[in-house]
Short mmCIF file of C-alpha atoms in Angstrom, two decimals:
data_model
loop_
_atom_site.label_atom_id
_atom_site.label_comp_id
_atom_site.label_asym_id
_atom_site.label_seq_id
_atom_site.Cartn_x
_atom_site.Cartn_y
_atom_site.Cartn_z
CA MET A 1334 73.33 121.91 150.54
CA HIS A 1335 73.95 123.55 153.88
CA GLY A 1336 72.98 127.19 153.82
CA GLY A 1337 75.10 130.15 152.82
CA TRP A 1338 78.50 128.75 153.78
CA TRP A 1339 78.50 126.27 150.89
CA GLN A 1340 77.93 128.94 148.28
CA ARG A 1341 80.46 131.24 149.98
CA LEU A 1342 83.08 128.51 149.73
CA ARG A 1343 82.30 127.89 146.06
CA ASP A 1344 82.47 131.62 145.36
CA ARG A 1345 85.81 132.02 147.18
CA PHE A 1346 87.57 129.06 145.58
CA THR A 1347 90.23 129.85 142.99
CA PRO A 1348 93.03 127.60 141.68
CA VAL A 1349 96.24 127.75 143.70
CA ARG A 1350 98.44 128.49 140.69
CA ALA A 1351 97.68 130.32 137.50
CA ASP A 1352 99.62 127.69 135.53
CA ALA A 1353 97.86 124.72 137.12
CA PRO A 1354 96.72 122.03 134.63
CA ALA A 1355 93.37 122.44 132.97
CA PRO A 1356 90.50 120.52 134.58
CA ARG A 1357 90.10 116.92 133.48
CA ALA A 1358 86.34 117.22 133.44
CA SER A 1359 83.70 119.77 134.27
CA GLY A 1360 83.17 120.10 138.03
CA ASP A 1361 86.37 118.17 138.88
CA ALA A 1362 87.54 120.73 141.46
CA PRO A 1363 89.11 118.23 143.92
CA ASP A 1364 91.36 116.81 141.18
CA ARG A 1365 92.34 120.31 140.04
CA VAL A 1366 93.23 121.25 143.62
CA ALA A 1367 95.23 118.04 144.08
CA ASP A 1368 97.21 118.87 140.92
CA SER A 1369 97.78 122.41 142.20
CA LEU A 1370 99.04 121.13 145.56
CA ARG A 1371 101.47 118.79 143.81
CA HIS A 1372 102.75 121.68 141.68
CA LEU A 1373 103.26 123.78 144.80
CA LEU A 1374 105.11 120.99 146.60
CA ASP A 1375 107.32 120.20 143.58
CA ASP A 1376 107.83 123.74 142.23
CA PRO A 1377 111.55 123.91 141.32
CA GLN A 1378 111.49 127.72 141.41
CA ILE A 1379 111.07 127.74 145.20
CA PRO A 1380 114.58 128.11 146.68
CA PRO A 1381 115.71 125.42 149.16
CA SER A 1382 116.23 128.11 151.81
CA VAL A 1383 112.57 129.12 151.55
CA ARG A 1384 111.43 125.49 151.74
CA GLU A 1385 113.57 124.99 154.82
CA ALA A 1386 112.28 128.14 156.53
CA MET A 1387 108.67 127.18 155.77
CA ALA A 1388 109.04 123.43 156.30
CA ALA A 1389 106.05 123.24 158.65
CA ASP A 1390 103.80 124.97 156.12
CA PHE A 1391 104.86 122.67 153.32
CA ALA A 1392 104.34 119.66 155.58
CA ARG A 1393 100.81 120.89 156.23
CA VAL A 1394 100.12 121.16 152.49
CA GLU A 1395 101.51 117.65 152.01
CA ALA A 1396 99.19 116.39 154.76
CA MET A 1397 96.25 118.13 153.08
CA LEU A 1398 97.11 116.46 149.79
CA LYS A 1399 97.10 113.05 151.49
CA ARG A 1400 93.75 113.85 153.09
CA LEU A 1401 92.37 114.76 149.70
CA GLU A 1402 93.77 111.62 148.08
CA HIS A 1403 92.38 109.44 150.89
CA GLY A 1404 89.03 111.19 150.94
CA GLU A 1405 89.26 112.35 154.57
CA LEU A 1406 87.11 115.13 156.03
CA HIS A 1407 88.65 116.73 159.12
CA VAL A 1408 86.17 118.09 161.64
CA ALA A 1409 87.36 120.38 164.45
CA VAL A 1410 85.39 120.24 167.70
CA PHE A 1411 85.62 123.71 169.15
CA GLY A 1412 84.17 125.72 172.02
CA ARG A 1413 84.34 127.12 175.52
CA VAL A 1414 86.15 125.37 178.36
CA SER A 1415 84.01 122.60 179.91
CA ALA A 1416 81.31 122.78 177.24
CA GLY A 1417 81.98 119.09 176.65
CA LYS A 1418 84.03 119.09 173.42
CA SER A 1419 86.14 116.04 174.26
CA ALA A 1420 83.12 114.17 175.60
CA LEU A 1421 81.22 114.92 172.40
CA GLY A 1422 84.12 113.67 170.31
CA ASN A 1423 84.21 110.45 172.32
CA ALA A 1424 80.44 110.04 171.97
CA LEU A 1425 80.66 110.45 168.19
CA LEU A 1426 83.55 107.97 168.05
CA GLY A 1427 81.94 105.48 170.39
CA ARG A 1428 85.14 105.15 172.41
CA GLU A 1429 87.36 107.11 174.78
CA ALA A 1430 89.74 108.67 172.26
CA PHE A 1431 90.01 112.08 173.91
CA ALA A 1432 90.88 112.89 177.51
CA VAL A 1433 87.94 114.09 179.60
CA GLY A 1434 88.37 115.66 183.04
CA VAL A 1435 86.46 117.68 185.60
CA LEU A 1436 89.12 120.40 185.70
CA HIS A 1437 89.17 123.23 183.21
CA GLY A 1438 91.59 122.93 180.32
CA THR A 1439 92.01 119.15 180.12
CA THR A 1440 92.76 119.37 176.39
CA THR A 1441 96.07 121.20 175.99
CA GLU A 1442 97.01 119.92 172.53
CA ALA A 1443 95.11 119.06 169.40
CA ALA A 1444 94.30 115.37 169.03
CA GLN A 1445 92.57 113.49 166.25
CA ALA A 1446 91.07 110.08 165.62
CA PRO A 1447 89.07 108.56 162.77
CA LEU A 1448 85.33 108.43 163.34
CA ASP A 1449 84.80 104.68 163.69
CA GLU A 1450 81.10 104.66 162.83
CA ALA A 1451 81.78 106.55 159.61
CA ALA A 1452 85.11 105.05 158.64
CA ALA A 1453 83.98 104.55 155.05
CA ASP A 1454 83.24 108.26 154.82
CA GLY A 1455 86.70 109.24 156.03
CA LEU A 1456 85.59 111.50 158.87
CA VAL A 1457 88.38 112.56 161.25
CA LEU A 1458 87.58 114.44 164.45
CA VAL A 1459 90.05 117.00 165.82
CA ASP A 1460 89.62 117.85 169.50
CA THR A 1461 90.84 121.34 170.43
CA PRO A 1462 91.73 123.20 173.63
CA GLY A 1463 88.95 125.22 175.20
CA ILE A 1464 88.66 128.96 174.68
CA ASN A 1465 88.19 131.56 177.40
CA GLU A 1466 90.44 129.92 179.96
CA LEU A 1467 92.08 132.64 182.04
CA ASP A 1468 95.62 131.39 181.47
CA GLY A 1469 94.95 129.69 178.18
CA GLU A 1470 95.85 132.26 175.55
CA ALA A 1471 98.30 129.90 173.88
CA ARG A 1472 95.73 127.12 173.86
CA GLU A 1473 93.09 129.42 172.42
CA ARG A 1474 95.51 130.40 169.67
CA LEU A 1475 96.17 126.73 168.96
CA ALA A 1476 92.45 126.03 168.81
CA PHE A 1477 91.97 128.71 166.15
CA GLU A 1478 94.89 127.33 164.17
CA VAL A 1479 93.42 123.83 164.24
CA ALA A 1480 90.01 125.13 163.26
CA GLU A 1481 91.56 127.02 160.36
CA ILE A 1482 93.13 123.91 158.83
CA SER A 1483 90.06 121.75 159.40
CA ASP A 1484 87.43 121.32 156.73
CA LEU A 1485 84.45 121.84 159.02
CA VAL A 1486 83.94 123.06 162.60
CA VAL A 1487 81.49 121.82 165.20
CA PHE A 1488 81.14 124.61 167.75
CA VAL A 1489 79.99 123.23 171.11
CA CYS A 1490 78.01 125.25 173.65
CA ASP A 1491 75.98 124.18 176.68
CA GLY A 1492 73.48 127.03 176.86
CA ASP A 1493 72.89 130.49 175.49
CA LEU A 1494 75.96 131.88 173.74
CA THR A 1495 78.11 134.33 175.66
CA ARG A 1496 79.59 137.39 173.98
CA ASP A 1497 82.99 135.68 173.81
CA GLU A 1498 81.48 132.58 172.20
CA LEU A 1499 79.64 134.66 169.63
CA ASP A 1500 82.86 136.57 168.87
CA ALA A 1501 84.67 133.25 168.43
CA LEU A 1502 81.95 132.06 166.05
CA ARG A 1503 82.34 135.21 163.98
CA THR A 1504 86.10 134.71 163.87
CA LEU A 1505 85.65 131.13 162.72
CA ALA A 1506 83.10 132.19 160.10
CA ALA A 1507 85.68 134.63 158.74
CA THR A 1508 88.00 131.67 158.01
CA GLN A 1509 85.35 130.44 155.54
CA ARG A 1510 84.89 127.13 157.37
CA PRO A 1511 81.43 125.57 157.36
CA LEU A 1512 80.05 125.73 160.93
CA LEU A 1513 77.71 123.50 162.89
CA LEU A 1514 76.50 124.55 166.35
CA ALA A 1515 75.95 121.73 168.86
CA LEU A 1516 73.95 122.51 172.00
CA ASN A 1517 75.51 120.01 174.41
CA LYS A 1518 74.03 118.85 177.73
CA ALA A 1519 70.59 119.23 176.17
CA ASP A 1520 69.26 116.60 178.60
CA ARG A 1521 69.27 119.29 181.30
CA TYR A 1522 66.33 121.01 179.60
CA GLY A 1523 62.72 119.98 179.24
CA GLU A 1524 61.46 119.40 175.71
CA GLY A 1525 59.75 122.78 175.39
CA GLU A 1526 62.64 124.65 176.98
CA ARG A 1527 65.11 122.87 174.68
CA THR A 1528 63.05 123.74 171.58
CA ASP A 1529 62.88 127.39 172.62
CA LEU A 1530 66.62 127.52 173.28
CA LEU A 1531 67.43 126.01 169.89
CA GLU A 1532 65.22 128.60 168.16
CA HIS A 1533 66.89 131.36 170.18
CA LEU A 1534 70.33 130.09 169.15
CA ARG A 1535 69.32 129.87 165.49
CA GLY A 1536 68.30 133.50 165.59
CA LYS A 1537 71.47 134.53 167.36
CA VAL A 1538 73.78 132.86 164.83
CA ALA A 1539 71.78 133.78 161.74
CA GLY A 1540 74.19 134.43 158.89
CA LEU A 1541 76.92 132.40 160.61
CA VAL A 1542 75.32 128.96 160.94
CA ALA A 1543 72.47 127.56 158.84
CA PRO A 1544 69.31 126.81 160.88
CA ASP A 1545 69.49 123.08 160.07
CA ASP A 1546 73.05 122.99 161.40
CA VAL A 1547 72.05 124.03 164.93
CA LEU A 1548 71.53 120.71 166.73
CA ALA A 1549 70.92 119.46 170.27
CA VAL A 1550 73.20 116.75 171.70
CA ALA A 1551 73.96 115.15 175.04
CA ALA A 1552 77.48 113.72 175.06
CA ARG A 1553 77.33 112.46 178.65
CA PRO A 1554 73.69 112.49 179.80
CA ALA A 1555 73.07 112.48 183.52
CA PRO A 1556 72.25 108.96 184.71
CA ARG A 1557 68.59 108.09 185.32
CA ARG A 1558 67.50 107.32 188.88
CA VAL A 1559 65.71 103.98 188.89
CA VAL A 1560 63.73 102.45 191.76
CA ASP A 1561 62.61 98.82 191.48
CA THR A 1562 62.43 95.65 193.52
CA GLN A 1563 66.21 95.61 193.78
CA GLY A 1564 66.25 99.06 195.31
CA GLU A 1565 67.33 102.49 194.09
CA ARG A 1566 70.17 102.89 191.61
CA LEU A 1567 71.57 105.18 188.90
CA GLU A 1568 71.23 103.81 185.39
CA PRO A 1569 73.56 105.27 182.71
CA ILE A 1570 72.01 106.76 179.60
CA PRO A 1571 73.81 106.37 176.25
CA PRO A 1572 75.00 109.51 174.49
CA GLN A 1573 72.41 111.31 172.40
CA VAL A 1574 74.42 112.34 169.36
CA ALA A 1575 72.70 110.48 166.53
CA ALA A 1576 71.40 113.63 164.80
CA LEU A 1577 74.87 115.25 164.74
CA ARG A 1578 76.53 112.02 163.64
CA GLU A 1579 74.11 111.62 160.76
CA ARG A 1580 74.58 115.25 159.79
CA LEU A 1581 78.35 114.78 159.61
CA ARG A 1582 78.00 111.56 157.66
CA ALA A 1583 75.64 113.18 155.18
CA ILE A 1584 78.05 116.08 154.63
CA ALA A 1585 80.96 113.67 154.19
CA GLU A 1586 79.06 111.50 151.71
CA ARG A 1587 77.77 114.36 149.57
CA GLU A 1588 80.42 117.04 149.85
CA GLY A 1589 83.32 115.75 151.94
CA ARG A 1590 85.96 115.56 149.21
CA THR A 1591 84.95 118.89 147.74
CA LEU A 1592 85.04 120.56 151.16
CA THR A 1593 88.51 119.16 151.75
CA ALA A 1594 89.57 120.40 148.31
CA LEU A 1595 88.20 123.89 148.92
CA ASN A 1596 89.92 124.15 152.29
CA ALA A 1597 93.19 122.82 150.89
CA GLY A 1598 92.96 125.24 147.99
CA LEU A 1599 92.40 128.23 150.26
CA HIS A 1600 95.25 127.20 152.57
CA ALA A 1601 97.64 126.53 149.69
CA SER A 1602 96.69 129.84 148.09
CA ARG A 1603 97.73 131.61 151.31
CA LEU A 1604 100.93 129.57 151.40
CA THR A 1605 101.67 130.53 147.81
CA ASP A 1606 101.37 134.19 148.78
CA GLN A 1607 103.64 133.60 151.79
CA VAL A 1608 106.20 131.77 149.65
CA SER A 1609 106.15 134.62 147.11
CA ALA A 1610 106.68 137.13 149.92
CA ARG A 1611 109.52 135.05 151.41
CA ILE A 1612 111.20 134.70 148.00
CA ALA A 1613 110.87 138.45 147.45
CA GLU A 1614 112.37 139.09 150.89
CA THR A 1615 115.25 136.69 150.18
CA ARG A 1616 115.88 138.34 146.83
CA ARG A 1617 115.88 141.78 148.41
CA SER A 1618 118.38 140.64 151.01
CA VAL A 1619 120.68 139.06 148.41
CA ALA A 1620 120.31 142.10 146.16
CA ALA A 1621 121.13 144.49 149.00
CA GLN A 1622 124.36 142.63 149.78
CA LEU A 1623 125.22 142.41 146.10
CA ILE A 1624 124.71 146.15 145.61
CA ARG A 1625 126.79 146.92 148.70
CA ASN A 1626 129.65 144.69 147.50
CA TYR A 1627 129.72 146.31 144.06
CA ALA A 1628 129.35 149.78 145.55
CA LEU A 1629 132.35 149.17 147.80
CA ALA A 1630 134.35 147.73 144.92
CA LYS A 1631 133.57 150.76 142.77
CA GLY A 1632 134.26 153.16 145.63
CA LEU A 1633 137.71 151.62 146.17
CA ALA A 1634 138.42 151.54 142.44
CA VAL A 1635 137.61 155.22 142.14
CA ALA A 1636 139.59 156.09 145.27
CA LEU A 1637 142.69 154.12 144.24
CA ASN A 1638 142.88 155.07 140.58
CA PRO A 1639 145.40 157.91 140.24
CA VAL A 1640 144.13 159.09 136.85
CA PRO A 1641 141.76 162.09 137.22
CA VAL A 1642 138.27 161.82 135.73
CA ALA A 1643 139.10 158.69 133.75
CA ASP A 1644 138.59 156.58 136.86
CA LEU A 1645 134.86 157.25 136.71
CA LEU A 1646 134.65 155.81 133.20
CA ALA A 1647 136.78 152.80 134.05
CA ALA A 1648 134.65 151.96 137.10
CA ALA A 1649 131.41 152.22 135.16
CA GLY A 1650 131.95 148.66 133.96
CA LEU A 1651 131.34 147.50 137.52
CA ASP A 1652 127.81 148.91 137.38
CA ALA A 1653 126.99 146.89 134.26
CA ALA A 1654 128.38 143.73 135.87
CA MET A 1655 126.32 144.40 139.00
CA VAL A 1656 123.11 144.77 136.97
CA VAL A 1657 123.81 141.45 135.21
CA GLN A 1658 124.09 139.77 138.63
CA LEU A 1659 120.93 141.49 139.90
CA SER A 1660 119.00 140.28 136.86
CA ARG A 1661 119.96 136.70 137.76
CA VAL A 1662 118.86 137.18 141.38
CA TYR A 1663 115.41 138.21 140.15
CA GLY A 1664 115.19 135.45 137.56
CA LEU A 1665 115.17 137.85 134.58
CA PRO A 1666 118.67 137.46 133.09
CA LEU A 1667 120.08 140.37 131.08
CA THR A 1668 122.93 140.22 128.59
CA ARG A 1669 125.94 142.46 129.15
CA ALA A 1670 124.72 144.69 126.33
CA GLU A 1671 121.24 144.96 127.82
CA SER A 1672 122.77 145.68 131.20
CA GLY A 1673 124.93 148.44 129.69
CA ARG A 1674 121.91 150.08 128.09
CA LEU A 1675 120.00 149.92 131.37
CA VAL A 1676 122.90 151.51 133.26
CA ALA A 1677 123.10 154.24 130.60
CA THR A 1678 119.37 154.96 130.97
CA ILE A 1679 119.61 155.17 134.75
CA SER A 1680 122.79 157.27 134.65
CA ALA A 1681 121.20 159.73 132.24
CA GLN A 1682 118.30 160.24 134.63
CA LEU A 1683 120.67 160.59 137.59
CA ILE A 1684 122.76 163.22 135.78
CA ALA A 1685 119.61 165.18 134.98
CA LEU A 1686 118.50 164.98 138.60
CA MET A 1687 121.84 165.46 140.33
CA GLY A 1688 124.07 167.48 138.03
CA ALA A 1689 125.58 169.41 140.91
CA ILE A 1690 126.62 166.26 142.69
CA TRP A 1691 128.33 164.85 139.62
CA GLY A 1692 130.12 168.19 139.22
CA MET A 1693 131.46 167.88 142.75
CA GLN A 1694 132.60 164.36 141.94
CA LEU A 1695 134.61 165.51 138.91
CA VAL A 1696 136.26 168.28 140.97
CA ALA A 1697 137.18 165.80 143.67
CA SER A 1698 138.61 163.49 141.01
CA ALA A 1699 140.81 166.28 139.69
CA LEU A 1700 141.90 167.36 143.17
CA LYS A 1701 142.92 163.81 143.96
CA GLY A 1702 145.67 164.03 141.34
CA VAL A 1703 147.32 167.11 142.91
CA SER A 1704 146.86 166.42 146.62
CA ALA A 1705 149.60 165.10 148.84
CA GLY A 1706 149.97 163.31 152.17
CA LEU A 1707 146.92 162.54 154.28
CA SER A 1708 144.83 164.89 152.16
CA VAL A 1709 145.16 162.36 149.34
CA LEU A 1710 143.48 159.73 151.51
CA VAL A 1711 140.78 162.13 152.64
CA THR A 1712 140.02 163.35 149.13
CA ALA A 1713 140.22 159.83 147.69
CA ALA A 1714 137.79 158.57 150.34
CA ALA A 1715 135.38 161.38 149.51
CA GLN A 1716 135.68 160.65 145.79
CA GLY A 1717 135.23 156.94 146.41
CA ALA A 1718 132.15 157.62 148.54
CA MET A 1719 130.55 159.41 145.59
CA GLY A 1720 131.27 156.42 143.37
CA TYR A 1721 129.84 154.15 146.07
CA TYR A 1722 126.68 156.26 146.28
CA ALA A 1723 126.26 156.33 142.49
CA THR A 1724 126.41 152.54 142.34
CA VAL A 1725 123.85 152.21 145.13
CA LEU A 1726 121.49 154.45 143.17
CA ILE A 1727 122.05 152.54 139.94
CA GLY A 1728 121.60 149.21 141.73
CA ARG A 1729 118.38 150.26 143.46
CA ALA A 1730 116.94 151.70 140.26
CA ALA A 1731 117.83 148.54 138.31
CA GLU A 1732 116.28 146.46 141.10
CA ARG A 1733 113.04 148.42 140.81
CA TYR A 1734 113.05 147.87 137.03
CA LEU A 1735 113.52 144.10 137.49
CA VAL A 1736 110.93 143.73 140.26
CA ALA A 1737 108.39 145.32 137.90
CA GLY A 1738 109.19 142.66 135.28
CA LYS A 1739 111.68 144.71 133.24
CA SER A 1740 109.42 147.74 133.20
CA TRP A 1741 109.64 151.34 134.40
CA GLY A 1742 105.87 151.50 134.78
CA ALA A 1743 103.41 153.98 133.38
CA LEU A 1744 105.36 157.05 134.54
CA GLY A 1745 108.63 156.01 132.93
CA ALA A 1746 112.29 155.89 133.95
CA LYS A 1747 112.50 159.52 135.06
CA ARG A 1748 109.87 159.16 137.78
CA ALA A 1749 111.11 155.73 138.85
CA VAL A 1750 114.71 156.91 139.27
CA ALA A 1751 113.56 160.07 141.06
CA ASP A 1752 111.57 157.90 143.51
CA VAL A 1753 114.69 155.84 144.22
CA VAL A 1754 116.77 158.97 144.87
CA GLU A 1755 114.11 160.34 147.22
CA SER A 1756 113.82 157.05 149.11
CA LEU A 1757 117.51 156.80 150.04
CA ASP A 1758 119.28 158.76 152.78
CA ARG A 1759 122.19 160.20 150.82
CA ASP A 1760 124.07 161.61 153.79
CA SER A 1761 124.07 158.39 155.78
CA ILE A 1762 125.15 156.36 152.73
CA LEU A 1763 127.99 158.79 151.97
CA ARG A 1764 129.10 158.84 155.61
CA GLU A 1765 129.17 155.04 155.82
CA ALA A 1766 130.97 154.80 152.47
CA ARG A 1767 133.64 157.39 153.42
CA GLU A 1768 134.36 155.64 156.71
CA GLU A 1769 134.64 152.21 155.10
CA ILE A 1770 136.77 153.38 152.17
CA PHE A 1771 139.01 155.56 154.35
CA LYS A 1772 139.60 152.63 156.70
CA ARG A 1773 140.64 150.42 153.80
CA LEU A 1774 142.83 153.09 152.23
CA LYS A 1775 144.67 153.60 155.53
CA ALA A 1776 145.20 149.86 155.80
CA ARG A 1777 146.70 149.79 152.32
CA SER A 1778 148.98 152.76 152.94
CA ALA A 1779 150.17 151.25 156.22
#
């Protein structure tokens, strides 16, 4: 194994979904994760609007599933500008797959290519933009994103680690990715100096990178000056990356598929949380509009009904219908009878909490029958606003009950309804309701 990161990954791994299929055999984590990813991708309970809004995230999960099925291990090559990331990737590949330049910031997008020498092991290198470039904040952000979705990170440095590099290593370690540290341009140091520097680096990254995963490489060694009978010339030296290549191949052979599974599981678990949050947000938005529509309908019904007091009872049916619709929004359908009982429970708590307000509503209802002229519209709008407000309270309380899985919680309906009343701005709701209802009443009378 490879130090503490392997155990940390095993400890962190949990199935993506609670209802994922049981394991086919003991220790078959990659297959369990693959099943979980398929369930997430095919889950019929995820609304199309959420899938559309999070299309890029679902595409990433689909790509991870393919990687898992094909046995690929994605390795991000990460580090400071001009540390030689692209050159190291090319040296590992044995070909010029990544752009290399003398100017800072040559890599501006992520690129990937299969590792030719380890094709059977399914290694894929991902070159990333350099960090710490003065105008490269977007590229640095992209580099972290790429590292986060890779299964393993090779962090490249060319000397002692700077504070920024060490901070970046800590950030990467927090993503629970296994880390290797490659000291590039090692040919610039004498053997003793190189050994001392490696030991210094191992001490500096203790707890972040296992000692055996701190390796010296030379992606583009300086050419050797040769003097012979033909004269003086510069002789190229092949890349010195064998130790890192073998390390990657060994990891891929022994743990590659499991690493990919663990990474995919962690990413899909986060996506599941994001999907749940997006669904909850969508439901809240739909519920808010639904409550407003029913509140306005009830407010107008109360305002337009010429029969004193009885209008409140007649409009109560709208509240029950609203709760039935809310229960469908939250995927917990209620019958009309169940909805009526829920409305009765909420109303009883509201009457206990707001008896004075309901008294004012009854007075306004009576006054509406004896008023004349414009005062009828004014009084009717005020009465309708109270009906509007009552429906908002009932709707919000019912929503809370449904969100909690048809439960009032440990403190019961009284506390839950009181919390809803306290959370809403009564005056602003009444003002908005009066204005809207009065505008509609004037339009009708005209």
